[in-house]
Amino acid sequence: MTQENALSPVRLKMQAGPGQPDPSPELERLYRGFEQELLVPLWTEIGDLMPPHPRSKATAHLWRWERLVDLASQAGRLVPVGRGGERRAIALANPSLGGKPYATPTLWAAIQYLMPGENAPEHRHSQHAFRFVVEGEGVWTVVGGDAVRMSRGDFLPQAGMNWHAHHNAATEPMAWIDGLDIPFSYYTESQFFEFGRHQLSAAELTTPERSVSERLWGHPGLRPASRPEPTPATPLLAYRWVDTDRALSDQLALEREGHAATLSPGHAAVRFTNPTNGRDVLPTIRTEMHRLRAGARSRTWREVGSSVFQVFEGRGTVQVGERRWSVSRGDMFVMPSWVPLCLQADADTDLDLFRFGDAPIFEAIHAHRTQVDDAPGTSGA
Ligand code: 1HN
């Protein structure tokens, strides 16, 4: 074997089976020839390359919020935040993805922690990102000079190549979760990154209740006439919990009044959208909020592509493939591609979940599919 071939050797084994040639010394020599020239014949690989349906490498896995917060707060004491490391963000590493900081093959998910008075420095990158706040407040994220408040239940998208920094103006530490399409950008070799200024201006370090983006874009069904063009990512930088919460309770109330409003009985859901075109807020990431009425159970469904869920409030049970967990506030879990998922709220409390997934990527290439695995009517409480 030549030196460069040692980098990523090809290893072929003669195998028995339909469509396979009879083993012989000549065939063995042919296979060694393929290996030397870095060639892989299709008949030895087709089962792996073209499975009948997605077989995710990712595992259905759960991370407990209590442990995430405990470790993040220890990091808050021990690890500075500043230029170089950029963010005190601690990523979920799916146990089946080789120790990489990848929650799924396409998605990065992390808990980020900022101490009182701390600033996370300005930078920008091509990866699309968002923040979601499961508890706490006091941090403003400054996107393109616009200071945006972050509070419990708020969803803050941040499209690629926007400058951003964070500052904690409060007296308490704050944690939130980050989602980015880092693994997707990594595999597709499409990343760009730039450092920004070391210091934000005094004007940017203010703490307004409402950001410029919300004053311009945050009015239901209304867009500024000065901005008629659709943009691929949303210009609205904060989706507030008061609005999300009302949309979900309205769906469940409408259902009680006999309207068709929910995904299935007792299962309300909303999707965060870009007000300029009605599509997903970010070009590569779909984000949703789900609410299961107390005692309700969702359909069992599967999709092409992967998702990460975080319990926002309440208690329940989730089943992902063969795995089943009792969950409560902050717990995060992965739904791998084409693995069935079922959500159920405990009998005495609603269950709210935030979800982010990579569906827009697969929709764009016409490869997205969903399948419901239980018949309608079997999914009641
Ligand atoms: C980033 O900029 C943030 O701005 C979070 O909060 C996580 C992970 C890798 C690279 C940049 C943020 C990140 C990140």
CSV table of C-alpha atoms and ligand atoms in Angstrom, one decimal:
chain,number,residue,atom,x,y,z
A,1,MET,CA,0.0,0.0,0.0
A,2,THR,CA,1.3,3.4,-0.9
A,3,GLN,CA,1.8,6.1,1.8
A,4,GLU,CA,-1.1,8.3,0.7
A,5,ASN,CA,-3.4,5.3,0.6
A,6,ALA,CA,-2.6,4.6,4.3
A,7,LEU,CA,-4.6,7.8,5.1
A,8,SER,CA,-7.9,6.2,4.4
A,9,PRO,CA,-7.3,2.7,3.4
A,10,VAL,CA,-9.9,0.7,1.4
A,11,ARG,CA,-10.5,-2.8,2.8
A,12,LEU,CA,-12.5,-5.3,0.8
A,13,LYS,CA,-13.6,-8.7,1.9
A,14,MET,CA,-14.9,-11.4,-0.3
A,15,GLN,CA,-18.4,-12.1,0.8
A,16,ALA,CA,-21.0,-14.7,0.1
A,17,GLY,CA,-24.5,-13.8,-0.9
A,18,PRO,CA,-26.8,-13.0,-3.8
A,19,GLY,CA,-25.0,-11.0,-6.5
A,20,GLN,CA,-21.6,-11.8,-5.1
A,21,PRO,CA,-18.9,-13.6,-7.2
A,22,ASP,CA,-17.5,-16.9,-6.2
A,23,PRO,CA,-14.4,-16.6,-4.0
A,24,SER,CA,-11.1,-17.5,-5.7
A,25,PRO,CA,-7.4,-16.6,-5.6
A,26,GLU,CA,-8.0,-14.5,-8.7
A,27,LEU,CA,-10.8,-12.6,-7.1
A,28,GLU,CA,-8.7,-12.0,-4.0
A,29,ARG,CA,-6.0,-10.5,-6.3
A,30,LEU,CA,-8.7,-8.3,-8.0
A,31,TYR,CA,-9.8,-7.0,-4.6
A,32,ARG,CA,-6.2,-6.2,-3.5
A,33,GLY,CA,-5.9,-4.3,-6.9
A,34,PHE,CA,-9.0,-2.3,-6.0
A,35,GLU,CA,-7.6,-1.5,-2.6
A,36,GLN,CA,-4.3,-0.3,-4.0
A,37,GLU,CA,-6.0,2.1,-6.4
A,38,LEU,CA,-8.6,3.2,-3.8
A,39,LEU,CA,-11.5,1.8,-5.6
A,40,VAL,CA,-14.7,0.3,-4.1
A,41,PRO,CA,-16.9,-1.8,-6.3
A,42,LEU,CA,-20.6,-1.2,-5.8
A,43,TRP,CA,-21.5,-4.9,-5.3
A,44,THR,CA,-19.6,-5.0,-2.0
A,45,GLU,CA,-21.2,-1.8,-0.6
A,46,ILE,CA,-24.7,-1.4,-2.0
A,47,GLY,CA,-26.5,-2.6,1.2
A,48,ASP,CA,-24.8,0.2,3.2
A,49,LEU,CA,-25.0,2.9,0.5
A,50,MET,CA,-28.6,2.3,-0.3
A,51,PRO,CA,-30.6,1.0,2.6
A,52,PRO,CA,-34.4,0.7,2.0
A,53,HIS,CA,-35.0,3.6,4.5
A,54,PRO,CA,-32.9,5.9,6.6
A,55,ARG,CA,-30.9,4.0,9.3
A,56,SER,CA,-29.6,6.7,11.6
A,57,LYS,CA,-26.1,6.4,13.1
A,58,ALA,CA,-27.4,8.8,15.9
A,59,THR,CA,-28.8,7.3,19.0
A,60,ALA,CA,-32.0,8.4,20.8
A,61,HIS,CA,-30.4,9.9,23.9
A,62,LEU,CA,-31.5,12.1,26.8
A,63,TRP,CA,-29.6,14.7,28.8
A,64,ARG,CA,-31.0,15.8,32.1
A,65,TRP,CA,-31.3,19.6,32.6
A,66,GLU,CA,-30.2,19.4,36.2
A,67,ARG,CA,-26.9,17.9,35.2
A,68,LEU,CA,-26.4,20.3,32.4
A,69,VAL,CA,-27.0,23.4,34.6
A,70,ASP,CA,-24.9,22.0,37.4
A,71,LEU,CA,-21.9,21.4,35.1
A,72,ALA,CA,-22.4,24.7,33.3
A,73,SER,CA,-22.4,26.6,36.5
A,74,GLN,CA,-19.2,24.9,37.5
A,75,ALA,CA,-17.8,26.1,34.2
A,76,GLY,CA,-19.0,29.6,35.0
A,77,ARG,CA,-16.7,29.6,38.0
A,78,LEU,CA,-13.7,27.9,36.3
A,79,VAL,CA,-13.7,29.0,32.7
A,80,PRO,CA,-13.5,32.6,31.4
A,81,VAL,CA,-15.5,33.7,28.5
A,82,GLY,CA,-13.6,35.8,25.9
A,83,ARG,CA,-11.8,36.0,22.6
A,84,GLY,CA,-10.6,32.6,21.4
A,85,GLY,CA,-13.1,30.3,23.2
A,86,GLU,CA,-15.8,32.9,22.2
A,87,ARG,CA,-18.7,31.3,24.2
A,88,ARG,CA,-19.1,29.3,27.4
A,89,ALA,CA,-21.2,26.8,25.4
A,90,ILE,CA,-21.2,23.1,26.3
A,91,ALA,CA,-22.5,20.8,23.5
A,92,LEU,CA,-24.4,17.6,23.6
A,93,ALA,CA,-22.3,14.8,22.1
A,94,ASN,CA,-24.5,12.0,20.7
A,95,PRO,CA,-22.9,8.8,21.9
A,96,SER,CA,-23.0,7.3,18.4
A,97,LEU,CA,-21.3,10.2,16.6
A,98,GLY,CA,-17.7,9.4,17.5
A,99,GLY,CA,-17.2,11.8,20.4
A,100,LYS,CA,-17.9,14.9,18.2
A,101,PRO,CA,-19.9,17.7,19.7
A,102,TYR,CA,-22.9,16.8,17.6
A,103,ALA,CA,-26.4,16.1,19.0
A,104,THR,CA,-27.4,14.7,15.6
A,105,PRO,CA,-25.7,14.3,12.2
A,106,THR,CA,-26.7,17.9,11.3
A,107,LEU,CA,-27.4,19.7,14.5
A,108,TRP,CA,-25.3,21.2,17.4
A,109,ALA,CA,-27.1,21.7,20.7
A,110,ALA,CA,-25.5,23.3,23.7
A,111,ILE,CA,-26.2,24.9,27.0
A,112,GLN,CA,-24.6,28.3,27.3
A,113,TYR,CA,-23.9,30.1,30.5
A,114,LEU,CA,-23.0,33.7,31.2
A,115,MET,CA,-22.1,35.2,34.6
A,116,PRO,CA,-23.3,38.6,35.9
A,117,GLY,CA,-21.5,41.4,34.1
A,118,GLU,CA,-19.9,39.1,31.5
A,119,ASN,CA,-19.7,39.8,27.8
A,120,ALA,CA,-19.4,37.2,25.1
A,121,PRO,CA,-17.4,38.8,22.3
A,122,GLU,CA,-18.7,39.8,18.9
A,123,HIS,CA,-18.2,37.5,16.0
A,124,ARG,CA,-20.1,36.2,13.0
A,125,HIS,CA,-20.3,32.9,11.1
A,126,SER,CA,-22.1,31.3,8.2
A,127,GLN,CA,-23.8,28.8,10.5
A,128,HIS,CA,-27.4,29.5,11.2
A,129,ALA,CA,-28.2,29.6,14.9
A,130,PHE,CA,-30.8,30.3,17.6
A,131,ARG,CA,-31.2,30.7,21.3
A,132,PHE,CA,-34.1,29.3,23.4
A,133,VAL,CA,-34.6,30.3,27.0
A,134,VAL,CA,-36.0,27.6,29.3
A,135,GLU,CA,-35.4,29.7,32.5
A,136,GLY,CA,-33.8,32.9,33.6
A,137,GLU,CA,-33.4,36.4,32.2
A,138,GLY,CA,-30.9,39.2,32.3
A,139,VAL,CA,-28.9,38.6,29.1
A,140,TRP,CA,-29.3,40.7,26.0
A,141,THR,CA,-28.0,39.4,22.7
A,142,VAL,CA,-26.7,42.1,20.4
A,143,VAL,CA,-27.3,41.2,16.8
A,144,GLY,CA,-26.0,43.7,14.2
A,145,GLY,CA,-26.0,46.4,16.9
A,146,ASP,CA,-29.6,45.7,18.0
A,147,ALA,CA,-29.8,44.7,21.7
A,148,VAL,CA,-32.5,41.9,22.2
A,149,ARG,CA,-33.7,40.9,25.6
A,150,MET,CA,-33.8,37.2,26.4
A,151,SER,CA,-36.4,35.9,28.9
A,152,ARG,CA,-38.0,32.5,29.7
A,153,GLY,CA,-39.8,31.0,26.8
A,154,ASP,CA,-38.4,33.4,24.2
A,155,PHE,CA,-37.0,32.1,20.9
A,156,LEU,CA,-34.3,34.1,19.3
A,157,PRO,CA,-33.2,33.2,15.8
A,158,GLN,CA,-29.9,34.4,14.4
A,159,ALA,CA,-29.3,33.8,10.7
A,160,GLY,CA,-25.8,33.2,9.4
A,161,MET,CA,-23.3,36.1,8.9
A,162,ASN,CA,-25.0,38.4,11.4
A,163,TRP,CA,-22.6,40.0,13.9
A,164,HIS,CA,-23.6,39.0,17.4
A,165,ALA,CA,-22.4,39.3,21.0
A,166,HIS,CA,-24.1,38.7,24.4
A,167,HIS,CA,-24.0,40.6,27.7
A,168,ASN,CA,-25.4,39.8,31.1
A,169,ALA,CA,-26.7,43.0,32.6
A,170,ALA,CA,-28.2,41.2,35.6
A,171,THR,CA,-26.9,40.1,39.0
A,172,GLU,CA,-27.5,36.4,38.4
A,173,PRO,CA,-25.9,34.0,36.0
A,174,MET,CA,-28.1,32.9,33.1
A,175,ALA,CA,-28.3,29.7,31.1
A,176,TRP,CA,-30.0,29.1,27.8
A,177,ILE,CA,-29.7,26.6,24.9
A,178,ASP,CA,-28.1,27.2,21.5
A,179,GLY,CA,-28.9,25.3,18.3
A,180,LEU,CA,-26.7,25.6,15.2
A,181,ASP,CA,-26.3,23.7,11.9
A,182,ILE,CA,-22.6,23.2,12.7
A,183,PRO,CA,-22.4,19.5,11.8
A,184,PHE,CA,-24.2,20.1,8.5
A,185,SER,CA,-21.8,23.0,7.7
A,186,TYR,CA,-18.9,20.9,8.7
A,187,TYR,CA,-19.7,17.9,6.5
A,188,THR,CA,-20.7,20.1,3.6
A,189,GLU,CA,-17.5,22.2,4.1
A,190,SER,CA,-19.3,25.5,3.9
A,191,GLN,CA,-18.2,27.3,7.1
A,192,PHE,CA,-17.0,30.9,7.4
A,193,PHE,CA,-16.1,32.7,10.6
A,194,GLU,CA,-14.9,36.2,11.5
A,195,PHE,CA,-14.0,37.9,14.8
A,196,GLY,CA,-15.8,41.2,15.4
A,197,ARG,CA,-15.0,44.1,17.7
A,198,HIS,CA,-13.6,43.5,21.2
A,199,GLN,CA,-15.9,46.0,22.8
A,200,LEU,CA,-19.5,46.9,22.1
A,201,SER,CA,-20.4,50.6,22.2
A,202,ALA,CA,-22.2,52.0,25.2
A,203,ALA,CA,-25.3,52.4,23.0
A,204,GLU,CA,-25.2,48.7,22.2
A,205,LEU,CA,-24.9,47.8,25.9
A,206,THR,CA,-28.3,49.3,26.7
A,207,THR,CA,-31.1,47.0,27.8
A,208,PRO,CA,-34.2,48.0,26.0
A,209,GLU,CA,-37.5,46.1,26.6
A,210,ARG,CA,-38.1,45.9,22.9
A,211,SER,CA,-35.5,45.6,20.2
A,212,VAL,CA,-35.5,47.5,16.9
A,213,SER,CA,-36.3,44.3,15.1
A,214,GLU,CA,-39.4,43.7,17.2
A,215,ARG,CA,-40.6,47.3,16.7
A,216,LEU,CA,-40.2,46.9,13.0
A,217,TRP,CA,-41.3,43.3,12.4
A,218,GLY,CA,-43.0,42.1,15.6
A,219,HIS,CA,-46.7,42.9,14.7
A,220,PRO,CA,-48.9,40.0,13.7
A,221,GLY,CA,-49.8,40.1,10.1
A,222,LEU,CA,-48.2,43.4,9.5
A,223,ARG,CA,-44.9,44.1,7.7
A,224,PRO,CA,-43.2,47.4,7.1
A,225,ALA,CA,-44.1,48.7,3.7
A,226,SER,CA,-40.5,50.0,3.4
A,227,ARG,CA,-39.3,46.4,3.3
A,228,PRO,CA,-41.3,44.6,0.6
A,229,GLU,CA,-38.6,42.0,-0.3
A,230,PRO,CA,-38.7,38.5,1.1
A,231,THR,CA,-35.5,37.5,2.9
A,232,PRO,CA,-34.4,33.8,3.3
A,233,ALA,CA,-34.0,34.2,7.0
A,234,THR,CA,-36.2,36.1,9.4
A,235,PRO,CA,-35.5,39.7,10.3
A,236,LEU,CA,-37.5,39.3,13.5
A,237,LEU,CA,-34.9,38.6,16.3
A,238,ALA,CA,-37.2,37.6,19.1
A,239,TYR,CA,-40.4,35.5,19.3
A,240,ARG,CA,-41.8,36.1,22.8
A,241,TRP,CA,-43.3,33.5,25.1
A,242,VAL,CA,-46.5,35.5,25.6
A,243,ASP,CA,-47.3,35.1,21.9
A,244,THR,CA,-46.3,31.4,21.7
A,245,ASP,CA,-48.2,30.5,24.8
A,246,ARG,CA,-51.3,32.2,23.6
A,247,ALA,CA,-51.2,30.5,20.2
A,248,LEU,CA,-50.9,27.1,21.9
A,249,SER,CA,-53.7,27.7,24.5
A,250,ASP,CA,-55.9,29.1,21.7
A,251,GLN,CA,-55.5,25.8,19.7
A,252,LEU,CA,-56.5,23.7,22.7
A,253,ALA,CA,-59.4,26.0,23.5
A,254,LEU,CA,-60.6,25.8,19.9
A,255,GLU,CA,-60.3,22.1,19.9
A,256,ARG,CA,-62.6,22.0,23.1
A,257,GLU,CA,-65.1,24.1,21.2
A,258,GLY,CA,-65.2,21.6,18.3
A,259,HIS,CA,-62.8,23.2,15.8
A,260,ALA,CA,-60.1,21.4,14.0
A,261,ALA,CA,-57.0,23.2,15.4
A,262,THR,CA,-54.6,20.7,16.7
A,263,LEU,CA,-52.2,18.1,15.2
A,264,SER,CA,-54.1,15.3,17.0
A,265,PRO,CA,-56.4,15.3,20.0
A,266,GLY,CA,-54.8,17.3,22.8
A,267,HIS,CA,-51.6,18.0,20.8
A,268,ALA,CA,-51.2,21.6,19.9
A,269,ALA,CA,-48.1,22.9,18.0
A,270,VAL,CA,-46.8,26.0,16.3
A,271,ARG,CA,-43.9,26.7,14.0
A,272,PHE,CA,-41.7,29.8,14.2
A,273,THR,CA,-41.8,31.5,10.8
A,274,ASN,CA,-40.1,34.2,8.8
A,275,PRO,CA,-42.7,37.1,8.5
A,276,THR,CA,-41.3,38.0,5.0
A,277,ASN,CA,-42.2,34.7,3.4
A,278,GLY,CA,-44.1,32.5,5.9
A,279,ARG,CA,-41.4,29.8,5.7
A,280,ASP,CA,-39.1,28.5,8.4
A,281,VAL,CA,-37.3,31.1,10.5
A,282,LEU,CA,-33.9,29.8,9.4
A,283,PRO,CA,-32.9,28.3,6.1
A,284,THR,CA,-31.7,25.0,7.6
A,285,ILE,CA,-33.5,24.8,11.0
A,286,ARG,CA,-37.2,24.3,11.7
A,287,THR,CA,-38.3,25.3,15.2
A,288,GLU,CA,-41.6,24.5,16.9
A,289,MET,CA,-43.3,24.6,20.2
A,290,HIS,CA,-45.6,21.7,21.2
A,291,ARG,CA,-48.1,21.4,24.0
A,292,LEU,CA,-49.7,18.2,25.1
A,293,ARG,CA,-52.9,18.7,27.2
A,294,ALA,CA,-52.7,16.8,30.6
A,295,GLY,CA,-53.1,13.1,29.9
A,296,ALA,CA,-52.9,13.5,26.1
A,297,ARG,CA,-50.6,11.4,23.9
A,298,SER,CA,-49.3,12.4,20.5
A,299,ARG,CA,-49.4,10.3,17.4
A,300,THR,CA,-46.4,8.0,17.0
A,301,TRP,CA,-44.6,9.5,14.0
A,302,ARG,CA,-41.3,9.4,12.2
A,303,GLU,CA,-39.5,11.9,9.8
A,304,VAL,CA,-36.6,12.1,7.5
A,305,GLY,CA,-34.0,14.2,9.3
A,306,SER,CA,-33.2,14.7,13.0
A,307,SER,CA,-34.6,16.8,15.8
A,308,VAL,CA,-33.7,17.8,19.3
A,309,PHE,CA,-36.4,18.5,21.9
A,310,GLN,CA,-36.2,20.4,25.1
A,311,VAL,CA,-39.0,20.1,27.7
A,312,PHE,CA,-40.1,23.6,28.5
A,313,GLU,CA,-42.6,22.9,31.2
A,314,GLY,CA,-44.6,20.1,32.7
A,315,ARG,CA,-43.9,16.4,33.0
A,316,GLY,CA,-44.5,13.5,30.8
A,317,THR,CA,-43.1,10.4,29.0
A,318,VAL,CA,-41.4,10.3,25.7
A,319,GLN,CA,-40.7,7.2,23.6
A,320,VAL,CA,-38.1,7.4,20.9
A,321,GLY,CA,-37.6,4.1,19.1
A,322,GLU,CA,-36.9,1.6,21.9
A,323,ARG,CA,-36.0,4.2,24.5
A,324,ARG,CA,-38.5,5.6,27.0
A,325,TRP,CA,-38.0,8.3,29.5
A,326,SER,CA,-39.9,10.3,32.1
A,327,VAL,CA,-39.1,13.9,31.4
A,328,SER,CA,-39.4,17.3,33.1
A,329,ARG,CA,-38.3,20.9,32.7
A,330,GLY,CA,-35.2,21.4,30.7
A,331,ASP,CA,-34.5,17.8,29.8
A,332,MET,CA,-33.2,17.4,26.2
A,333,PHE,CA,-33.5,14.4,23.9
A,334,VAL,CA,-32.7,13.5,20.3
A,335,MET,CA,-35.1,12.1,17.7
A,336,PRO,CA,-32.9,10.5,15.0
A,337,SER,CA,-33.9,10.2,11.3
A,338,TRP,CA,-36.8,7.8,10.7
A,339,VAL,CA,-37.1,6.7,14.4
A,340,PRO,CA,-40.6,6.8,15.7
A,341,LEU,CA,-41.5,9.3,18.4
A,342,CYS,CA,-44.4,9.5,20.8
A,343,LEU,CA,-45.0,12.2,23.4
A,344,GLN,CA,-47.3,11.9,26.4
A,345,ALA,CA,-48.2,14.4,29.1
A,346,ASP,CA,-48.7,13.1,32.7
A,347,ALA,CA,-52.3,13.0,33.9
A,348,ASP,CA,-52.0,16.1,36.1
A,349,THR,CA,-50.1,18.5,34.0
A,350,ASP,CA,-49.7,19.8,30.4
A,351,LEU,CA,-46.4,19.1,28.7
A,352,ASP,CA,-44.7,21.9,26.7
A,353,LEU,CA,-41.7,21.1,24.5
A,354,PHE,CA,-39.5,23.1,22.2
A,355,ARG,CA,-38.3,21.3,19.1
A,356,PHE,CA,-35.7,22.1,16.5
A,357,GLY,CA,-34.9,20.0,13.5
A,358,ASP,CA,-33.2,20.0,10.1
A,359,ALA,CA,-36.4,19.5,7.9
A,360,PRO,CA,-35.9,22.6,5.7
A,361,ILE,CA,-32.7,21.0,4.3
A,362,PHE,CA,-34.6,17.9,3.3
A,363,GLU,CA,-37.6,19.8,2.0
A,364,ALA,CA,-35.3,21.9,-0.2
A,365,ILE,CA,-34.0,18.8,-1.9
A,366,HIS,CA,-37.4,17.1,-2.0
A,367,ALA,CA,-36.2,14.3,0.4
A,368,HIS,CA,-38.5,15.0,3.3
A,369,ARG,CA,-41.0,12.4,4.4
A,370,THR,CA,-43.2,11.9,7.5
A,371,GLN,CA,-45.0,8.7,8.4
A,372,VAL,CA,-47.6,8.3,11.1
A,373,ASP,CA,-47.2,4.8,12.7
A,374,ASP,CA,-50.4,4.6,14.7
A,375,ALA,CA,-53.9,4.8,13.2
A,376,PRO,CA,-55.9,8.0,13.9
A,377,GLY,CA,-58.1,7.5,16.9
A,378,THR,CA,-55.7,5.3,18.8
A,379,SER,CA,-53.8,8.2,20.2
A,380,GLY,CA,-56.3,9.6,22.8
A,381,ALA,CA,-55.4,10.0,26.4
B,1,1HN,C1,-21.9,31.0,18.9
B,1,1HN,O1,-21.6,32.1,18.2
B,1,1HN,C2,-22.8,30.9,19.9
B,1,1HN,O2,-23.3,33.2,19.6
B,1,1HN,C3,-23.2,29.7,20.5
B,1,1HN,O3,-24.1,32.2,21.3
B,1,1HN,C4,-22.5,28.6,20.1
B,1,1HN,C5,-20.9,27.4,18.8
B,1,1HN,C6,-19.9,27.5,17.8
B,1,1HN,C7,-19.5,28.6,17.2
B,1,1HN,C8,-20.2,29.8,17.5
B,1,1HN,C9,-23.5,32.2,20.3
B,1,1HN,C10,-21.5,28.6,19.1
B,1,1HN,C11,-21.2,29.8,18.5
